[in-house]
Amino acid sequence: MANTPQARKRIRRNANRAEINGNRLSRIRTFVKKVEAAIAGGDKTAAAEALHAAQPELARGVARGVLHKNTVARKMSRLSKRVASL
């Protein structure tokens, strides 16, 4: 167990950050699911709007260090391709 004051502080801080990052990831997943639901429904305008709303959320995930930039690039590319093919 952590005995030094800084190690105790790190444990507290890590728990707080894990909660915040988990919430961020959940929010991003929700935006992506909205895009996928619109694609599954075959509604191109709704899918395009959902994709437009998801883009900044994904970019924010990269900026905050929650997601890797290549992961987001891959997701955006695949979603964009699927929306365009509708």
Backbone as ProteinMPNN parsed JSONL, in Angstrom:
{"seq_chain_A": "MANTPQARKRIRRNANRAEINGNRLSRIRTFVKKVEAAIAGGDKTAAAEALHAAQPELARGVARGVLHKNTVARKMSRLSKRVASL", "coords_chain_A": {"N_chain_A": [[0.845, -1.184, 0.0], [0.311, 2.343, -0.477], [2.628, 4.438, 1.039], [3.925, 6.878, 1.147], [3.263, 10.415, 1.239], [2.962, 11.582, -1.326], [2.394, 9.37, -2.899], [-0.037, 8.568, -1.869], [-1.551, 10.772, -2.595], [-1.418, 10.532, -5.376], [-2.936, 8.237, -5.765], [-5.484, 9.139, -5.004], [-5.826, 11.171, -6.912], [-5.621, 9.718, -9.317], [-7.9, 8.132, -9.171], [-9.91, 10.061, -9.363], [-9.353, 11.104, -11.93], [-9.752, 8.825, -13.478], [-12.49, 8.475, -13.277], [-13.44, 10.815, -14.526], [-12.324, 10.511, -17.101], [-13.57, 8.159, -17.878], [-16.229, 8.981, -18.033], [-15.958, 10.751, -20.142], [-15.241, 9.053, -22.264], [-17.567, 7.518, -22.409], [-19.414, 9.431, -23.214], [-18.412, 10.034, -25.766], [-18.732, 7.55, -27.021], [-21.511, 7.434, -27.056], [-22.16, 9.477, -28.885], [-21.047, 8.36, -31.204], [-22.606, 6.079, -31.423], [-25.063, 7.233, -32.049], [-24.589, 8.107, -34.651], [-24.191, 5.636, -35.906], [-26.686, 4.471, -35.513], [-28.304, 6.135, -37.06], [-27.237, 5.57, -39.544], [-27.91, 2.874, -39.756], [-30.65, 3.157, -39.862], [-30.916, 4.241, -42.329], [-31.124, 6.908, -42.936], [-29.843, 9.512, -44.492], [-29.458, 12.326, -44.09], [-29.84, 12.659, -41.339], [-27.798, 10.998, -40.438], [-25.567, 12.348, -41.425], [-25.746, 14.735, -39.979], [-25.46, 13.749, -37.368], [-22.893, 12.714, -37.55], [-21.501, 15.07, -37.975], [-21.849, 16.223, -35.485], [-20.499, 14.415, -33.915], [-17.818, 14.568, -34.634], [-16.319, 16.825, -33.368], [-16.425, 15.902, -30.73], [-14.964, 13.522, -30.782], [-12.478, 14.562, -31.554], [-11.968, 16.1, -29.301], [-11.612, 14.099, -27.46], [-9.149, 13.106, -28.266], [-7.54, 15.344, -27.789], [-7.704, 15.524, -25.031], [-6.421, 13.27, -24.284], [-7.689, 10.826, -24.041], [-8.307, 9.14, -26.11], [-6.415, 7.636, -28.764], [-4.888, 9.399, -31.478], [-4.781, 8.148, -33.994], [-6.678, 6.154, -33.728], [-9.039, 7.639, -33.58], [-8.92, 8.865, -36.069], [-9.224, 6.648, -37.72], [-11.798, 5.741, -36.957], [-13.366, 7.988, -37.688], [-12.907, 8.061, -40.429], [-14.027, 5.611, -41.277], [-16.7, 5.92, -40.458], [-17.417, 8.197, -41.95], [-17.185, 7.224, -44.534], [-19.198, 5.295, -44.543], [-21.467, 6.909, -44.179], [-21.376, 8.438, -46.494], [-21.883, 6.506, -48.394], [-24.564, 6.029, -48.237]], "CA_chain_A": [[0.0, 0.0, 0.0], [1.064, 3.588, -0.592], [3.022, 4.966, 2.343], [4.383, 8.262, 1.098], [2.157, 11.351, 0.973], [2.736, 11.794, -2.755], [1.764, 8.167, -3.444], [-1.451, 8.636, -1.465], [-2.178, 11.799, -3.42], [-1.543, 9.972, -6.721], [-4.071, 7.305, -5.752], [-6.696, 9.968, -5.025], [-5.902, 11.866, -8.197], [-5.876, 8.733, -10.37], [-9.306, 7.726, -9.068], [-10.704, 11.169, -9.915], [-9.123, 11.179, -13.376], [-10.371, 7.647, -14.095], [-13.926, 8.751, -13.358], [-13.64, 11.852, -15.545], [-12.012, 9.937, -18.409], [-14.615, 7.186, -18.173], [-17.391, 9.752, -18.472], [-15.643, 11.299, -21.461], [-15.332, 7.948, -23.222], [-18.976, 7.164, -22.519], [-20.04, 10.488, -24.022], [-17.951, 9.852, -27.142], [-19.393, 6.348, -27.53], [-22.916, 7.784, -27.3], [-22.211, 10.225, -30.144], [-20.763, 7.42, -32.293], [-23.785, 5.214, -31.555], [-26.1, 7.992, -32.741], [-24.246, 8.06, -36.071], [-24.421, 4.272, -36.381], [-28.136, 4.247, -35.529], [-28.826, 6.847, -38.225], [-26.802, 4.806, -40.723], [-28.726, 1.658, -39.792], [-31.981, 3.584, -40.261], [-30.861, 4.634, -43.73], [-31.413, 8.342, -43.056], [-28.558, 10.143, -44.794], [-29.329, 13.659, -43.492], [-29.66, 12.476, -39.892], [-26.462, 10.418, -40.246], [-24.584, 13.412, -41.672], [-25.805, 15.653, -38.833], [-24.89, 13.049, -36.208], [-21.449, 12.651, -37.785], [-21.009, 16.431, -37.772], [-21.832, 16.454, -34.034], [-19.541, 13.488, -33.289], [-16.442, 14.93, -34.971], [-15.61, 17.57, -32.324], [-16.312, 15.082, -29.518], [-13.834, 12.616, -30.998], [-11.266, 15.392, -31.527], [-11.755, 16.484, -27.907], [-11.067, 12.908, -26.813], [-7.717, 13.069, -28.59], [-6.888, 16.47, -27.117], [-7.662, 15.248, -23.596], [-5.605, 12.084, -24.041], [-8.531, 9.665, -23.752], [-8.204, 8.278, -27.282], [-5.257, 7.871, -29.625], [-5.308, 10.138, -32.673], [-4.995, 7.231, -35.116], [-7.949, 5.474, -33.468], [-10.089, 8.576, -33.956], [-8.836, 9.031, -37.521], [-9.797, 5.429, -38.306], [-13.249, 5.762, -36.711], [-13.965, 9.044, -38.506], [-12.82, 7.64, -41.818], [-14.998, 4.543, -41.512], [-18.048, 6.477, -40.34], [-17.631, 9.092, -43.083], [-17.363, 6.377, -45.713], [-20.515, 4.683, -44.443], [-22.477, 7.946, -44.391], [-21.318, 8.828, -47.912], [-22.397, 5.415, -49.24], [-26.024, 5.934, -48.112]], "C_chain_A": [[0.885, 1.24, 0.0], [1.361, 4.158, 0.786], [3.443, 6.423, 2.303], [3.201, 9.18, 0.78], [1.874, 11.534, -0.517], [2.081, 10.582, -3.395], [0.28, 8.129, -3.075], [-2.216, 9.646, -2.326], [-2.394, 11.279, -4.844], [-2.735, 9.023, -6.803], [-5.384, 8.08, -5.798], [-6.904, 10.611, -6.394], [-6.25, 10.899, -9.327], [-7.331, 8.28, -10.354], [-10.213, 8.804, -9.667], [-10.577, 11.233, -11.43], [-9.784, 10.011, -14.095], [-11.868, 7.862, -14.268], [-14.23, 9.76, -14.464], [-13.413, 11.273, -16.943], [-13.055, 8.904, -18.827], [-15.872, 7.87, -18.666], [-17.182, 10.312, -19.871], [-15.794, 10.23, -22.538], [-16.779, 7.559, -23.465], [-19.706, 8.164, -23.408], [-19.667, 10.333, -25.492], [-18.65, 8.646, -27.773], [-20.855, 6.628, -27.87], [-23.059, 8.528, -28.623], [-21.99, 9.288, -31.333], [-21.964, 6.511, -32.518], [-24.926, 5.931, -32.269], [-25.861, 7.984, -34.249], [-24.588, 6.681, -36.627], [-25.911, 3.952, -36.446], [-28.766, 4.921, -36.743], [-28.442, 6.124, -39.515], [-27.666, 3.556, -40.871], [-30.153, 1.974, -40.233], [-32.058, 4.02, -41.715], [-31.155, 6.106, -43.978], [-30.109, 9.111, -43.244], [-28.398, 11.506, -44.115], [-29.1, 13.551, -41.984], [-28.274, 11.922, -39.592], [-25.39, 11.485, -40.425], [-24.561, 14.398, -40.505], [-25.171, 15.03, -37.59], [-23.375, 12.963, -36.332], [-20.822, 14.014, -37.532], [-20.92, 16.76, -36.277], [-20.772, 15.588, -33.346], [-18.09, 13.899, -33.519], [-15.735, 15.726, -33.87], [-15.455, 16.78, -31.024], [-15.12, 14.141, -29.625], [-12.516, 13.392, -30.928], [-10.934, 15.805, -30.103], [-11.17, 15.309, -27.126], [-9.575, 12.762, -27.057], [-6.981, 14.144, -27.805], [-6.736, 16.213, -25.623], [-6.872, 13.982, -23.259], [-6.398, 10.836, -23.714], [-8.428, 8.649, -24.877], [-6.95, 8.633, -28.07], [-5.72, 8.521, -30.92], [-5.555, 9.221, -33.863], [-6.298, 6.46, -34.961], [-9.102, 6.361, -33.925], [-10.095, 8.781, -35.464], [-9.488, 7.837, -38.22], [-11.321, 5.414, -38.152], [-13.936, 6.792, -37.604], [-13.98, 8.649, -39.976], [-13.889, 6.598, -42.133], [-16.431, 5.057, -41.439], [-18.375, 7.371, -41.537], [-17.919, 8.298, -44.352], [-18.751, 5.751, -45.717], [-21.633, 5.69, -44.68], [-22.533, 8.318, -45.869], [-21.945, 7.756, -48.808], [-23.908, 5.273, -49.145], [-26.728, 6.509, -49.335]], "O_chain_A": [[2.043, 1.199, 0.416], [0.457, 4.34, 1.601], [3.334, 7.131, 3.305], [2.247, 8.761, 0.125], [0.719, 11.628, -0.934], [1.296, 10.728, -4.332], [-0.555, 7.708, -3.875], [-3.356, 9.413, -2.728], [-3.429, 11.551, -5.452], [-3.458, 9.012, -7.8], [-6.294, 7.72, -6.545], [-8.001, 10.595, -6.952], [-7.07, 11.213, -10.19], [-7.928, 8.067, -11.41], [-11.164, 8.497, -10.386], [-11.573, 11.397, -12.135], [-10.316, 10.176, -15.192], [-12.445, 7.477, -15.285], [-15.166, 9.576, -15.243], [-14.204, 11.51, -17.856], [-13.382, 8.794, -20.008], [-16.511, 7.401, -19.608], [-18.105, 10.344, -20.684], [-16.394, 10.467, -23.587], [-17.173, 7.299, -24.602], [-20.516, 7.782, -24.252], [-20.519, 10.486, -26.367], [-19.103, 8.71, -28.916], [-21.373, 6.115, -28.862], [-23.973, 8.246, -29.398], [-22.668, 9.409, -32.353], [-22.309, 6.202, -33.659], [-25.677, 5.304, -33.016], [-26.803, 7.869, -35.033], [-25.2, 6.567, -37.69], [-26.35, 3.235, -37.345], [-29.654, 4.357, -37.382], [-29.226, 6.072, -40.463], [-28.1, 3.219, -41.973], [-30.794, 1.161, -40.898], [-33.149, 4.152, -42.269], [-31.409, 6.504, -45.115], [-29.364, 9.336, -42.29], [-27.318, 11.816, -43.614], [-28.269, 14.265, -41.422], [-27.642, 12.32, -38.614], [-24.418, 11.527, -39.671], [-23.493, 14.847, -40.088], [-24.44, 15.693, -36.854], [-22.655, 13.12, -35.346], [-19.743, 14.108, -36.947], [-20.023, 17.488, -35.853], [-20.214, 15.979, -32.321], [-17.226, 13.611, -32.691], [-14.639, 15.34, -33.466], [-14.476, 16.959, -30.299], [-14.357, 13.983, -28.671], [-11.553, 12.932, -30.315], [-9.763, 15.859, -29.727], [-10.336, 15.498, -26.24], [-8.827, 12.346, -26.172], [-5.925, 13.888, -27.226], [-5.752, 16.635, -25.015], [-6.678, 13.661, -22.087], [-5.847, 9.881, -23.166], [-8.458, 7.442, -24.636], [-6.485, 9.773, -28.049], [-6.812, 8.233, -31.409], [-6.449, 9.488, -34.666], [-6.954, 6.145, -35.954], [-10.032, 5.89, -34.579], [-11.162, 8.862, -36.073], [-10.217, 8.005, -39.198], [-12.043, 5.11, -39.102], [-14.968, 6.502, -38.209], [-14.963, 8.881, -40.679], [-14.577, 6.7, -43.148], [-17.275, 4.681, -42.253], [-19.48, 7.312, -42.075], [-18.791, 8.662, -45.142], [-19.405, 5.681, -46.757], [-22.637, 5.365, -45.313], [-23.616, 8.493, -46.428], [-22.48, 8.075, -49.87], [-24.494, 4.484, -49.886], [-27.957, 6.51, -49.396]]}, "name": "protein", "num_of_chains": 1, "seq": "MANTPQARKRIRRNANRAEINGNRLSRIRTFVKKVEAAIAGGDKTAAAEALHAAQPELARGVARGVLHKNTVARKMSRLSKRVASL"}
